[in-house]
Every structure is written in structure tokens, then in C-alpha cells.
Coordinates of C-alpha atoms and ligand atoms in Angstrom, one line a residue:
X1 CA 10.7 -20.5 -3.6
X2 CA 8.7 -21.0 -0.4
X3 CA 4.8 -21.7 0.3
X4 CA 2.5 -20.6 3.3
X5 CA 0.3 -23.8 4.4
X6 CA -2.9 -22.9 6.7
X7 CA -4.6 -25.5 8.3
X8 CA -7.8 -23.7 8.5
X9 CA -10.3 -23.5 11.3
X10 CA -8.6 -22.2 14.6
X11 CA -10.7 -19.2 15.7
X12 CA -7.9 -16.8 16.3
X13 CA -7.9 -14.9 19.9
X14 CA -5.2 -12.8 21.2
X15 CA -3.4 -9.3 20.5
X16 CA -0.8 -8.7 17.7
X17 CA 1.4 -5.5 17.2
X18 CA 0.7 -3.4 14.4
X19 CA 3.6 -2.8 11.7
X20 CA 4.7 0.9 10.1
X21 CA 2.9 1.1 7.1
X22 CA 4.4 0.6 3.9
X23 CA 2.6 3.0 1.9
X24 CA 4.1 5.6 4.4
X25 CA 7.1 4.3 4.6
X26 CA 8.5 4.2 0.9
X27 CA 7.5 8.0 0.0
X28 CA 9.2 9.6 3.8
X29 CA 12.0 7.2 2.4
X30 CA 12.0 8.3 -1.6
X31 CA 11.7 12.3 0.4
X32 CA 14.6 11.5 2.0
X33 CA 16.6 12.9 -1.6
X34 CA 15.3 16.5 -0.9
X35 CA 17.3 16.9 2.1
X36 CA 20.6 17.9 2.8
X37 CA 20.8 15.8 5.9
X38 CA 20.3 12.8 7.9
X39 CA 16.8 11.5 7.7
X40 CA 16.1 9.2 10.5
X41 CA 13.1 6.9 10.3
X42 CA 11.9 4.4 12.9
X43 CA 8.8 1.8 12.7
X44 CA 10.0 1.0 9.4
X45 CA 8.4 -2.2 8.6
X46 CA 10.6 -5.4 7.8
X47 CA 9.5 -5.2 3.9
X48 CA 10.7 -6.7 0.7
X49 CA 9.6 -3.6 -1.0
X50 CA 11.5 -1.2 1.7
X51 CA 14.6 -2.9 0.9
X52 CA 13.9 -2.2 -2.7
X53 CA 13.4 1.4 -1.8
X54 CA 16.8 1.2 0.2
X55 CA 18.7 -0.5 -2.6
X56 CA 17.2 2.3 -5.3
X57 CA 18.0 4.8 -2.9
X58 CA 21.7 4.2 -2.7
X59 CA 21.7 3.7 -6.4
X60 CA 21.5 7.1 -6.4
X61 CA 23.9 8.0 -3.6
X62 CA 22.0 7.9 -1.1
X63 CA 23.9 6.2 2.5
X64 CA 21.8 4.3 3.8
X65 CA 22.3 2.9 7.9
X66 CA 20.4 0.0 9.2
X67 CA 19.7 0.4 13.1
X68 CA 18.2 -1.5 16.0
X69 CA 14.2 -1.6 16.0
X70 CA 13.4 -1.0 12.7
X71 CA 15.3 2.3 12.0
X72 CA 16.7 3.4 9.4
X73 CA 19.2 6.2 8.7
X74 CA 19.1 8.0 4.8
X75 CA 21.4 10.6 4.2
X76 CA 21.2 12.7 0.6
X77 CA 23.8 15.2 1.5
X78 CA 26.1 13.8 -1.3
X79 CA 23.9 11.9 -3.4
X80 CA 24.6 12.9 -7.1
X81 CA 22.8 10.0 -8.9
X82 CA 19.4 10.5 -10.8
X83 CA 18.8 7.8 -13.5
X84 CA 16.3 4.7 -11.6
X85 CA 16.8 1.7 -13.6
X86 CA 14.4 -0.4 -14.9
X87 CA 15.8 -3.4 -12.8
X88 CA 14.7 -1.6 -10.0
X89 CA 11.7 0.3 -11.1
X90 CA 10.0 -2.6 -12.5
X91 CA 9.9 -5.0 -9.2
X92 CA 8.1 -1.8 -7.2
X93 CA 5.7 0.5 -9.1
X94 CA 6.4 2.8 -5.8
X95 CA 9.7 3.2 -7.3
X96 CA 8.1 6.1 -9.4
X97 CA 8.2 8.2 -6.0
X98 CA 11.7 9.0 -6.9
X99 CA 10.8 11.0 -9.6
X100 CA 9.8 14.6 -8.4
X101 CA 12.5 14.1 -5.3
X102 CA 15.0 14.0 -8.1
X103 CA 14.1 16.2 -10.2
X104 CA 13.5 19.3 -7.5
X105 CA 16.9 18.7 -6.1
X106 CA 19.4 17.9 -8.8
X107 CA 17.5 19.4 -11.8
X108 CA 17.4 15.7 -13.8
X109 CA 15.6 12.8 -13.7
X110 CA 15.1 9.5 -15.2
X111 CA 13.2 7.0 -14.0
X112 CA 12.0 4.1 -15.9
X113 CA 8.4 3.7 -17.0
X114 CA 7.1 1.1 -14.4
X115 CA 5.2 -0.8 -16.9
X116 CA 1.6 -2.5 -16.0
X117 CA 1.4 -5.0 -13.8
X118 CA -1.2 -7.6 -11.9
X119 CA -3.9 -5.2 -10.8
X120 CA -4.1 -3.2 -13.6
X121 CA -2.2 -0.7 -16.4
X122 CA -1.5 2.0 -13.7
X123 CA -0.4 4.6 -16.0
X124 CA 1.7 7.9 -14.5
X125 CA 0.2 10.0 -16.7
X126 CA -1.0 12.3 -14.1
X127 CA 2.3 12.4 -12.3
X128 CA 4.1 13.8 -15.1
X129 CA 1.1 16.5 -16.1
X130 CA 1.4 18.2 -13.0
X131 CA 5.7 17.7 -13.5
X132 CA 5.1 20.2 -16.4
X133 CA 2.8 22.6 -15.2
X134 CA 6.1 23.1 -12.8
X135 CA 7.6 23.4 -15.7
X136 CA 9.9 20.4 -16.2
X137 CA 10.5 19.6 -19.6
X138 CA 9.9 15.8 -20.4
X139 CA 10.5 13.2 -22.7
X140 CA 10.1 9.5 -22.9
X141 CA 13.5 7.8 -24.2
X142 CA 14.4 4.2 -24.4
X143 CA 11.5 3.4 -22.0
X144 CA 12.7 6.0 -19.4
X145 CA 10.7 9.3 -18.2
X146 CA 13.1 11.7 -18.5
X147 CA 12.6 15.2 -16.5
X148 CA 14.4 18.3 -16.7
X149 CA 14.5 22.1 -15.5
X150 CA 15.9 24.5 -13.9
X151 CA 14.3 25.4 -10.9
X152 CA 10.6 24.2 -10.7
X153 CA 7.6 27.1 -10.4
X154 CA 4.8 27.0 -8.9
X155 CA 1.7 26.4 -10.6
X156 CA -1.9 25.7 -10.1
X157 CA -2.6 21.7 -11.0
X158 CA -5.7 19.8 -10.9
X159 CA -5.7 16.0 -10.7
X160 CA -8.3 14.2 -13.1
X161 CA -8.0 11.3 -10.6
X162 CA -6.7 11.6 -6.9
X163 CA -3.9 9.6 -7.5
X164 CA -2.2 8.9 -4.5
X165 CA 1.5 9.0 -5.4
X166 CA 1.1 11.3 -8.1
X167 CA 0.0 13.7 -5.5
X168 CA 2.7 12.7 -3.2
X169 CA 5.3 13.2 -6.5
X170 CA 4.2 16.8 -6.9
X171 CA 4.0 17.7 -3.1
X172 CA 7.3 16.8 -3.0
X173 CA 8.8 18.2 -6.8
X174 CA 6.7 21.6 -5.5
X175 CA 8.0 21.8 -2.3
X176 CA 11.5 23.1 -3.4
X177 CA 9.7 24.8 -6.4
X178 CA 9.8 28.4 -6.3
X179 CA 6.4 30.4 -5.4
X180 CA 3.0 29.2 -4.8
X181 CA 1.3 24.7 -6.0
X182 CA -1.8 24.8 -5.9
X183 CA -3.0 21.2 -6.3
X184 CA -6.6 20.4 -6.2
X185 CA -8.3 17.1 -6.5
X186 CA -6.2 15.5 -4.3
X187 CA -5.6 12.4 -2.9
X188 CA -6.5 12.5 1.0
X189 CA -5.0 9.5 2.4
X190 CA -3.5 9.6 5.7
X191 CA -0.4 8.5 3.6
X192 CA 0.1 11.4 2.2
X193 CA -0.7 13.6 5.4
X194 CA 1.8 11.6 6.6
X195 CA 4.1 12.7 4.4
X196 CA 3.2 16.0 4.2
X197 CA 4.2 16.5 8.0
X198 CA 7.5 14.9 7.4
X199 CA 8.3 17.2 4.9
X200 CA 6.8 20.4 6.8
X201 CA 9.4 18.6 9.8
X202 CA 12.1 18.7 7.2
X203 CA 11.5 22.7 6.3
X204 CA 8.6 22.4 3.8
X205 CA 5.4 24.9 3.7
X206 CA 2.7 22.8 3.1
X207 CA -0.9 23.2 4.2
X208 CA -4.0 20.8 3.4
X209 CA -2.1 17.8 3.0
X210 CA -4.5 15.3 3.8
X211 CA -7.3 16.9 2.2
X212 CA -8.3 17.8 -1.4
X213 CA -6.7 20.9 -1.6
X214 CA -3.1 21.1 -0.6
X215 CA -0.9 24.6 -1.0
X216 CA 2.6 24.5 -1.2
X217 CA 4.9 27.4 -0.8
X218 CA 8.2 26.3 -2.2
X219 CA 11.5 27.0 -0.1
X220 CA 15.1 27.2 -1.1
X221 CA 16.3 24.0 1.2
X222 CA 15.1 20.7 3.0
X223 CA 17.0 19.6 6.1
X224 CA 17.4 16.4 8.7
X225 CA 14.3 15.1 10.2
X226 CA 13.3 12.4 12.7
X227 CA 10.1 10.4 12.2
X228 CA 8.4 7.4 13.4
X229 CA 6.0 6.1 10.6
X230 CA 2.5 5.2 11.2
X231 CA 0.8 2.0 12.0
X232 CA -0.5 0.4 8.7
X233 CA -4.1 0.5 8.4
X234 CA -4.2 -2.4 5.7
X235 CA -2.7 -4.7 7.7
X236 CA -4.7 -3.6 10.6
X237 CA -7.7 -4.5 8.6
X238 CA -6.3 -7.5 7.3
X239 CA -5.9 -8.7 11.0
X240 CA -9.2 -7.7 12.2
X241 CA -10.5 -9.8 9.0
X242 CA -9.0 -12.9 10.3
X243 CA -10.5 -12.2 13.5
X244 CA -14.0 -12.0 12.0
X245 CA -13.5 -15.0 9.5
X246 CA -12.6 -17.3 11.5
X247 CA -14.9 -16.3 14.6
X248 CA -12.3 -15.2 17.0
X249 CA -11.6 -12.8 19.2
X250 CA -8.5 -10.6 18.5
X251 CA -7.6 -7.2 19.2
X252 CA -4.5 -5.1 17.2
X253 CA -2.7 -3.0 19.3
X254 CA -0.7 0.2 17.9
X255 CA -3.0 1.0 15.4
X256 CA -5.1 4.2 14.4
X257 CA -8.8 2.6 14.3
X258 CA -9.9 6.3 13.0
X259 CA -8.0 5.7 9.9
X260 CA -10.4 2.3 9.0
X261 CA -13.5 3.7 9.6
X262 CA -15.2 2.4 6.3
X263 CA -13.4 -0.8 7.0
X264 CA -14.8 -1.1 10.3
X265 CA -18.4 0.0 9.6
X266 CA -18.5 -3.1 7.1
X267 CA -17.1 -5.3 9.8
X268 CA -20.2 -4.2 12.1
X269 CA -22.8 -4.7 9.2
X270 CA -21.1 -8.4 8.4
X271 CA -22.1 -9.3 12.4
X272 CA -18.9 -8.6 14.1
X273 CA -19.0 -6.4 17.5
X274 CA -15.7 -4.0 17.5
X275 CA -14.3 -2.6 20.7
X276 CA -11.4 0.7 20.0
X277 CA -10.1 3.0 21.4
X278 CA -7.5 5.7 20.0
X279 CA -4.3 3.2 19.3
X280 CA -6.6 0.0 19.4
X281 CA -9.6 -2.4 18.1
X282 CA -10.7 -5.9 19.1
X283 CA -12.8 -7.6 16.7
X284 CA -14.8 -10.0 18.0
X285 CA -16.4 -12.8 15.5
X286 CA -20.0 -13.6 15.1
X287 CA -21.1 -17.8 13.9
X288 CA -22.9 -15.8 11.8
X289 CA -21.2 -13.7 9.3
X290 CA -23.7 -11.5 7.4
X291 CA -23.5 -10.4 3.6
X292 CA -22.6 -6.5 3.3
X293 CA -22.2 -4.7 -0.1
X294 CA -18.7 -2.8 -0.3
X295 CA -17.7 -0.2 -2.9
X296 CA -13.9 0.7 -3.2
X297 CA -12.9 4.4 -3.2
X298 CA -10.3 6.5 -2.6
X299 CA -10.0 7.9 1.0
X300 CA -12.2 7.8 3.5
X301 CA -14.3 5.6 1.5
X302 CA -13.7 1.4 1.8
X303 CA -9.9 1.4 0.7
X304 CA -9.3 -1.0 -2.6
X305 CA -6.3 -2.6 -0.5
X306 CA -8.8 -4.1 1.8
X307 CA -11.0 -5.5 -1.2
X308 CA -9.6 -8.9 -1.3
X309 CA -9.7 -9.6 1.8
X310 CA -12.8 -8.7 2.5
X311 CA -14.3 -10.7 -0.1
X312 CA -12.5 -13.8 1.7
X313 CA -15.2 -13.2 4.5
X314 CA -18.2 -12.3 2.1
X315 CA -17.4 -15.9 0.8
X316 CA -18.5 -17.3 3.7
X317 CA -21.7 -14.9 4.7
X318 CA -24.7 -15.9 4.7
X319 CA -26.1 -14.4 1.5
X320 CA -24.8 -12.5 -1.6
X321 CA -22.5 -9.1 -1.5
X322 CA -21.6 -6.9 -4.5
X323 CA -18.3 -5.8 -4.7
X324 CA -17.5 -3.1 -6.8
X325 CA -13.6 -2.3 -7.3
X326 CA -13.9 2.3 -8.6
X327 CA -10.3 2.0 -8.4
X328 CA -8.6 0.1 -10.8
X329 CA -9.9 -2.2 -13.7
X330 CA -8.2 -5.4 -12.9
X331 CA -7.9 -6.1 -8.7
X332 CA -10.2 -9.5 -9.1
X333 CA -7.0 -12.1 -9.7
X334 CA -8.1 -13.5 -6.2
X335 CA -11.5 -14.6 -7.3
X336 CA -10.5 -17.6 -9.5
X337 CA -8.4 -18.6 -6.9
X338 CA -11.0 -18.0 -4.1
X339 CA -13.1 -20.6 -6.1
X340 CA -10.7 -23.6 -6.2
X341 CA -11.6 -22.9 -2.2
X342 CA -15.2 -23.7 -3.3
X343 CA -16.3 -19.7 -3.0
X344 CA -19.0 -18.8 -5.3
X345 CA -18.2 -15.7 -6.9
X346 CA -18.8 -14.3 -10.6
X347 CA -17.6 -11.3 -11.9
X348 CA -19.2 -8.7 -13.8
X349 CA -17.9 -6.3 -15.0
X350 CA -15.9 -4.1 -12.0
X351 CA -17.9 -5.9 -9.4
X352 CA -18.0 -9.4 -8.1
X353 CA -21.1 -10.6 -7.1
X354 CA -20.1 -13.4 -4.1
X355 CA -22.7 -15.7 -2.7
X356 CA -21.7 -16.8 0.9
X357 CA -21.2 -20.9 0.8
X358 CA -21.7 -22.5 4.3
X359 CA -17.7 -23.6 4.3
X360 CA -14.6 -22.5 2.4
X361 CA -12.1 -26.6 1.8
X362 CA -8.8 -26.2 1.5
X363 CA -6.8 -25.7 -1.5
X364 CA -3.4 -25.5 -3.2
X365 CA -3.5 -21.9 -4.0
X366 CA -1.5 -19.1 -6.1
X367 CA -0.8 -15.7 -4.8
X368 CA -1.1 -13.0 -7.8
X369 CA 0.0 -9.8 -6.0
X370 CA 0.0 -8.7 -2.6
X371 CA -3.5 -8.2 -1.6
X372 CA -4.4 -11.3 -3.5
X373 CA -2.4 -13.1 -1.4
X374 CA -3.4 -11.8 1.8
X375 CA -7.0 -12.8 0.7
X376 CA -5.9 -16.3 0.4
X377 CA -4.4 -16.6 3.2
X378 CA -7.4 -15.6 5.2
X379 CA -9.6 -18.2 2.9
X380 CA -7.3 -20.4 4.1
X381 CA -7.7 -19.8 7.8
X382 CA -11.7 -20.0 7.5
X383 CA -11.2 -23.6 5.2
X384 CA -11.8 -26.7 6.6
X385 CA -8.6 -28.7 6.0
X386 CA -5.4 -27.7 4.7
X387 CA -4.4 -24.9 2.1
X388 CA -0.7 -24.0 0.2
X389 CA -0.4 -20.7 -1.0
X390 CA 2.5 -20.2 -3.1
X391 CA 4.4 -17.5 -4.9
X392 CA 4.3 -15.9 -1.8
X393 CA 7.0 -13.1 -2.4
X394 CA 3.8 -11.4 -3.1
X395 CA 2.7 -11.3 0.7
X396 CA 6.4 -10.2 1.5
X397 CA 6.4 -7.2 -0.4
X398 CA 3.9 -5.6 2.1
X399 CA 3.4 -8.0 5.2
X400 CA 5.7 -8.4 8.1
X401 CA 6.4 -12.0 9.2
X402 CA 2.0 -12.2 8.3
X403 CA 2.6 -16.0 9.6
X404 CA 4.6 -15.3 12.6
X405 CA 1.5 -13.0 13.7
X406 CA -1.1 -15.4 12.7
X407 CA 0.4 -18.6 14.3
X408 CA 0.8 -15.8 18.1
X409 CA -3.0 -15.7 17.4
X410 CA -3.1 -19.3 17.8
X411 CA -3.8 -20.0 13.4
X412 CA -2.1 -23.2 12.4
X413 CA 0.2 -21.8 10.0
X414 CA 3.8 -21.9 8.5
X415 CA 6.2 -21.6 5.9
X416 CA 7.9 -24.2 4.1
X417 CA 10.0 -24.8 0.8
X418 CA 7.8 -25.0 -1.7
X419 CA 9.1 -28.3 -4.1
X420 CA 6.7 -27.4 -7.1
X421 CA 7.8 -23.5 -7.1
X422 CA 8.9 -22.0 -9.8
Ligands
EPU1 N1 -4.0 6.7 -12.4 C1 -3.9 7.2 -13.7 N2 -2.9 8.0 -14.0 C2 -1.9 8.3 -13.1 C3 -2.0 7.8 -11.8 C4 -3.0 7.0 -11.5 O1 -4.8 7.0 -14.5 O2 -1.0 9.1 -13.4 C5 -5.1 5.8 -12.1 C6 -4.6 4.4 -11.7 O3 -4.4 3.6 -12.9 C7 -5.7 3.9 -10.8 C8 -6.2 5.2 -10.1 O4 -5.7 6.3 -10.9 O5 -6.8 3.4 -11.6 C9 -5.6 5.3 -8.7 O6 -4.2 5.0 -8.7 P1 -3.2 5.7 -7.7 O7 -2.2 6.5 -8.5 O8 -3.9 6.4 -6.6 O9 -2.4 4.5 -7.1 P2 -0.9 4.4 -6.7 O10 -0.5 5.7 -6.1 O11 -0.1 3.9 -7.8 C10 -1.2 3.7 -4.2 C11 -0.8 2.6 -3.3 C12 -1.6 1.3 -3.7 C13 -3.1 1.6 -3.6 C14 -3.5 2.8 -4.4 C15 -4.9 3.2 -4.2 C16 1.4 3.1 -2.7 C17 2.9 2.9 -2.9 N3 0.6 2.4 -3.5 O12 -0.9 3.4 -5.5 O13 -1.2 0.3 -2.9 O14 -3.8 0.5 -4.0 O15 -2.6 4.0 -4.0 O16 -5.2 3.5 -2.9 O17 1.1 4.0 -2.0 C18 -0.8 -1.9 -2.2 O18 -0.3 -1.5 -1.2 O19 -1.1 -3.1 -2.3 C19 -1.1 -1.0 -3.3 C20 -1.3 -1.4 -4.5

């Protein structure tokens, strides 16, 4: 087991390279099963859970090629396999993506339930709703979902939430369906545009992906596609936060600035002055960080994978910020960890109210789940003195060599063994 130690207080200046996002990646890879040919993916970030997607992936018969520069070659043409095992499935909740891919092109699914897990009880209810009104027949044996039909229909479905891989699961279920998906009340993230233009690329019809109301005209057949994945906008905004925490000066380059609009608007109101253009944004830190209320929502509201770490700077504003988490009912595992670093932040209810204290100190500190972790981290940077963060498999789930980038920046940070780690 290893540990990330800051020693905080280096203003970071400099420019860092953003990474393909993860939450792009792992769908374009789980809709790699719906075609009958090579798909061939670059900017694929360096990810523990993109090697879990891999590893499913040719589980199911999937060949799967590394290449040079984070590519990453995934041929379906002869995969036969549809059963995701639990092993798998329960590591990565993303694992669920699998599902409608399966179950449009071989008929049969099963996939086991992914279970809670840190953040909250993430049910898939909705994702296998909408699997019926396509008219899959499904049953819930041994702890698997179990999905079955001939060849899905086209039907009008309505999400009571806009989940975001429950309407990436039925994009890609109804996109070898047969006739007209309607589905309405979807998720917009430019995650699952994303993935709605790799799958128009591969020989879908899909329009509106990206917005509420996405139609689907099912076709017979998916082919070979080419695709570079997108910058990741969390870890864009997880960067820009350790510009503003620690009073630096840092600009990300190879990022979409339009897709962190909320994310930036806060920045401005906490004191920082932002500089972009279309594929980059410098953050420069104020001495003064200011309090600003955020409330999580889904897409193009303030993103719930930015939360933590934008608490980590609200600990240190001058003045108290609500935060109020819309999105699920247990993202707050950062806060008691946040106050071993001397932050001052109760939480009531969904929201967390945080009263800026003049310094963070440095603490030993435990990662809970990814974004946790990335919040700690930053705490870390802003501390006076020096911080361990361990369990950090966390942090490697979703962040490419997040050290290596920080220490370029000039942070004071590394990775070591950790002797207590269990
Ligand atoms: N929900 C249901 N039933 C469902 C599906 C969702 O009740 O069938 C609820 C969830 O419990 C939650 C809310 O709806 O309260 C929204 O969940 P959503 O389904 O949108 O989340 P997700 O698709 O499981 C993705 C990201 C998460 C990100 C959320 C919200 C991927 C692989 N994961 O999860 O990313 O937090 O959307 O934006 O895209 C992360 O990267 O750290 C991460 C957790």
C-alpha cells in the first residue's frame, strides 16, 4: 500500500496537460461491444479504473491492444461472453455500462448488482426501467441483473432522475433497438454527448445527445470507429483548485474551459482572476480567498465531482459557505477528515456549512473515495507543514500520475510506501 505526503505551502505556478477524461472514457470503451469492428481510442487516460474496464472487457471476449500514447485498440467482432462478474463489477460501479452494450448485441446479459458504496446507495433502478420499456425481460438472480430479449424496440422512456449512465445504458441498448427511443429527462453531460458522437461515428442515429431530450433511431449494425476522448473537466477543476488554494498562478492546457463554467464562476466569486481561451484557463490566486455558496447539480450546474475539492478551499475563505450536495446523500466522507486538518465544517443535513479558518496544519489523513481524496490532497497543499494521505488507490482510480503534475507545478509532493497501510 502506498501514501501521498504534501508538504504544504508552495504556491503552485506553471502549466500542466490535461488527461482524457475518465467518465468518457469507460462508456466509448463499454460501446466498444456494439460493434463489429476495431474501435480505436486515443487520450485514454493512464487509470486504475480503465484497466478495470479493459480487463472486464476481454472477460467478455473482447481483444483488447495497448498502443503508444495512450491508445487503445477494442475489438468486439468475436466476443461471445455476457455474464460481468461480481469480482469485477464490484471494484467499478461504471462496470454497469456493460449492461445495455450486451444485451443489444448478443441478446443476454448479466451483470452483477454493483452494490452501494462510499458516496452513497447508487441504486440502477432507472437503468433497468427504461431496459424494459425496450422490452428486455429481467430478473435479479444470485445477486446478478439478468436481461434478456430478442431484439430490443423502441419506446418512449422518461428518467425520474437524469442519471448519467443510465442514460448512457439506454442510448446505447436503443441504438441497435428497432424503431424510434424517445428518452426524456436526460442527463446532459458532455459525457454523454461524448458518447453520443462516438456512437453516431460508429453508425448510430442519435440526435439531442447532450441535452434533455435525446431520439434514437435504432439501426441493424455498429461498425469501427476512431476517437480521441476529451479532456477531463474534473481534473481540470481540480487543478485550477490548487492554483487558487494555494495562491498560485497555474494555467491547464488541453482542456475545454466551456465545459466548467459553474466551476469557474465560483472560482471568480472566491477572489481568483481566470484567464481562457477555447483549449485553456490560468487561474490566478488571490491572499484572499473569499466564501462562496455552491450547490451540486447535474449538468451545467456546479458538478458534485468538484464538491470536495472545492470545499478544501472554502476551508480556508474568509467567512462561512454552504454547500449543499442535490446529488447523492452521502458525498461528505471528506469533511471529518478535512477537520483533523483543523477546517471547521458541520454538516447538516445534505449541506455542510464550512467556516473559513485563517490556516489549514498538516495531518495524517485517509482517502475514502476518489474525490475525497483529491480534496485532501489539495488541503494538504494549502497546510502549513506536512500531510500523509493514505489509501490512495482511491486517487488512482480517476487521477493520472495527480503527484507527478503537482510536484511540475513546483508542490512539494510524493509517493512513498506507506508502513501503517493496510
Ligand atoms: N440514481 C437512482 N437510480 C438509478 C440511477 C441513479 O436513484 O438507476 C440516483 C443516484 O443514486 C444518484 C443520482 O441518481 O443519487 C445521480 O446518479 P447518476 O446515475 O447520474 O450517477 P452515475 O451515472 O452512477 C456518474 C459518474 C459519477 C458522477 C455522477 C454524477 C461515471 C462513470 N460516473 O455516476 O462520477 O458523480 O455521474 O455526475 O460517469 C466520479 O467520477 O468520481 C464519479 C462518482
Amino acid at each position: 500500500m502506498e501514501r501521498i505526503v504534501i508538504r504544504g505551502g508552495t504556491r503552485l505556478r506553471g502549466a500542466v496537460a490535461a488527461s482524457g477524461a475518465k467518465n468518457a472514457a469507460l462508456p466509448i470503451m463499454a460501446a466498444s461491444l456494439l460493434a463489429e469492428g476495431p474501435c480505436r481510442l486515443s487520450n485514454v487516460p493512464e487509470l486504475r479504473d480503465v484497466r478495470t474496464m479493459a480487463t472486464l472487457l476481454e472477460s467478455l471476449g473482447v481483444r483488447v491492444a495497448g498502443g503508444a500514447g495512450a491508445q487503445l485498440v477494442l475489438d468486439a467482432s468475436a466476443a461471445t461472453g455476457h455474464r460481468a462478474a461480481y469480482d469485477l463489477v464490484r471494484t467499478m460501479r461504471a462496470s454497469v455500462l456493460v449492461l445495455g452494450p450486451l444485451l443489444a448485441r448478443f441478446g443476454e446479459a448479466q451483470v452483477s448488482l454493483p452494490g452501494g458504496c462510499a458516496i452513497g446507495a447508487r441504486p440502477i433502478n432507472l437503468h433497468l426501467k427504461g431496459l424494459d420499456k425496450l422490452g428486455a425481460e429481467i430478473t435479479i438472480d444470485e445477486g446478478y441483473v439478468c436481461a434478456r430479449s430478442r431484439r430490443l424496440r423502441g419506446a418512449r422512456i422518461y428518467l425520474d432522475l437524469p442519471s448519467v449512465t443510465g442514460t448512457m445504458n439506454l442510448m446505447m441498448a436503443a441504438s441497435l433497438a428497432r424503431g424510434i427511443t424517445l428518452i426524456e429527462n436526460a442527463a446532459c453531460e458532455p459525457e454523454v454527448a461524448e458518447l453520443g458522437a462516438v456512437l453516431n461515428d460508429m453508425g448510430a442515429c442519435i440526435e439531442g445527445a447532450g441535452t434533455d431530450h435525446i431520439r434514437i433511431e435504432g439501426v441493424q449494425w455498429l461498425g469501427a470507429v476512431d476517437h480521441s476522448v476529451m479532456p477531463d473537466r474534473i481534473e481540470t477543476g481540480t487543478f485550477l483548485v490548487a492554483g487558487a488554494i494555494t495562491g498560485g498562478d497555474v494555467t491547464v492546457r488541453g482542456c475545454r474551459p466551456a465545459h466548467l463554467e459553474a466551476v469557474i464562476e465560483k472560482l471568480i466569486e472566491a477572489g481568483a482572476e481566470i484567464q481562457m481561451d477555447a483549449d485553456a484557463v490560468r487561474i490566478l490566486g488571490s491572499d484572499r480567498v473569499r466564501a462562496a455558496d455552491v450547490k451540486t447539480g447535474g449538468y451545467p450546474a456546479f458538478a458534485t465531482d468538484m464538491q470536495a475539492q472545492f470545499m478544501a478551499l472554502m476551508a480556508i475563505a474568509e467567512g462561512t459557505s454552504v454547500m449543499a450536495e442535490t446529488i447523492f446523500e452521502n458525498r461528505f466522507m471528506h469533511v471529518a477528515e478535512l477537520r483533523r486538518m483543523g477546517a471547521d465544517i458541520r454538516v447538516q443535513g445534505n449541506s455542510a456549512v464550512v467556516r473559513g479558518v485563517k490556516r489549514l496544519s498538516g495531518a495524517p489523513v485517509m482517502a475514502t473515495d476518489l474525490r475525497a481524496s483529491a480534496s485532501l490532497i489539495l488541503g494538504g497543499l494549502a497546510a502549513e507543514g506536512r500531510t500523509t494521505v493514505s489509501r490512495i488507490y482511491h486517487i488512482d482510480r480517476g487521477y493520472e500520475q495527480i503527484e507527478k503534475k503537482l510536484s511540475a507545478l513546483g508542490a512539494q509532493i510524493w509517493r512513498e510506501k506507506d508502513p501503517g497501510g493496510v
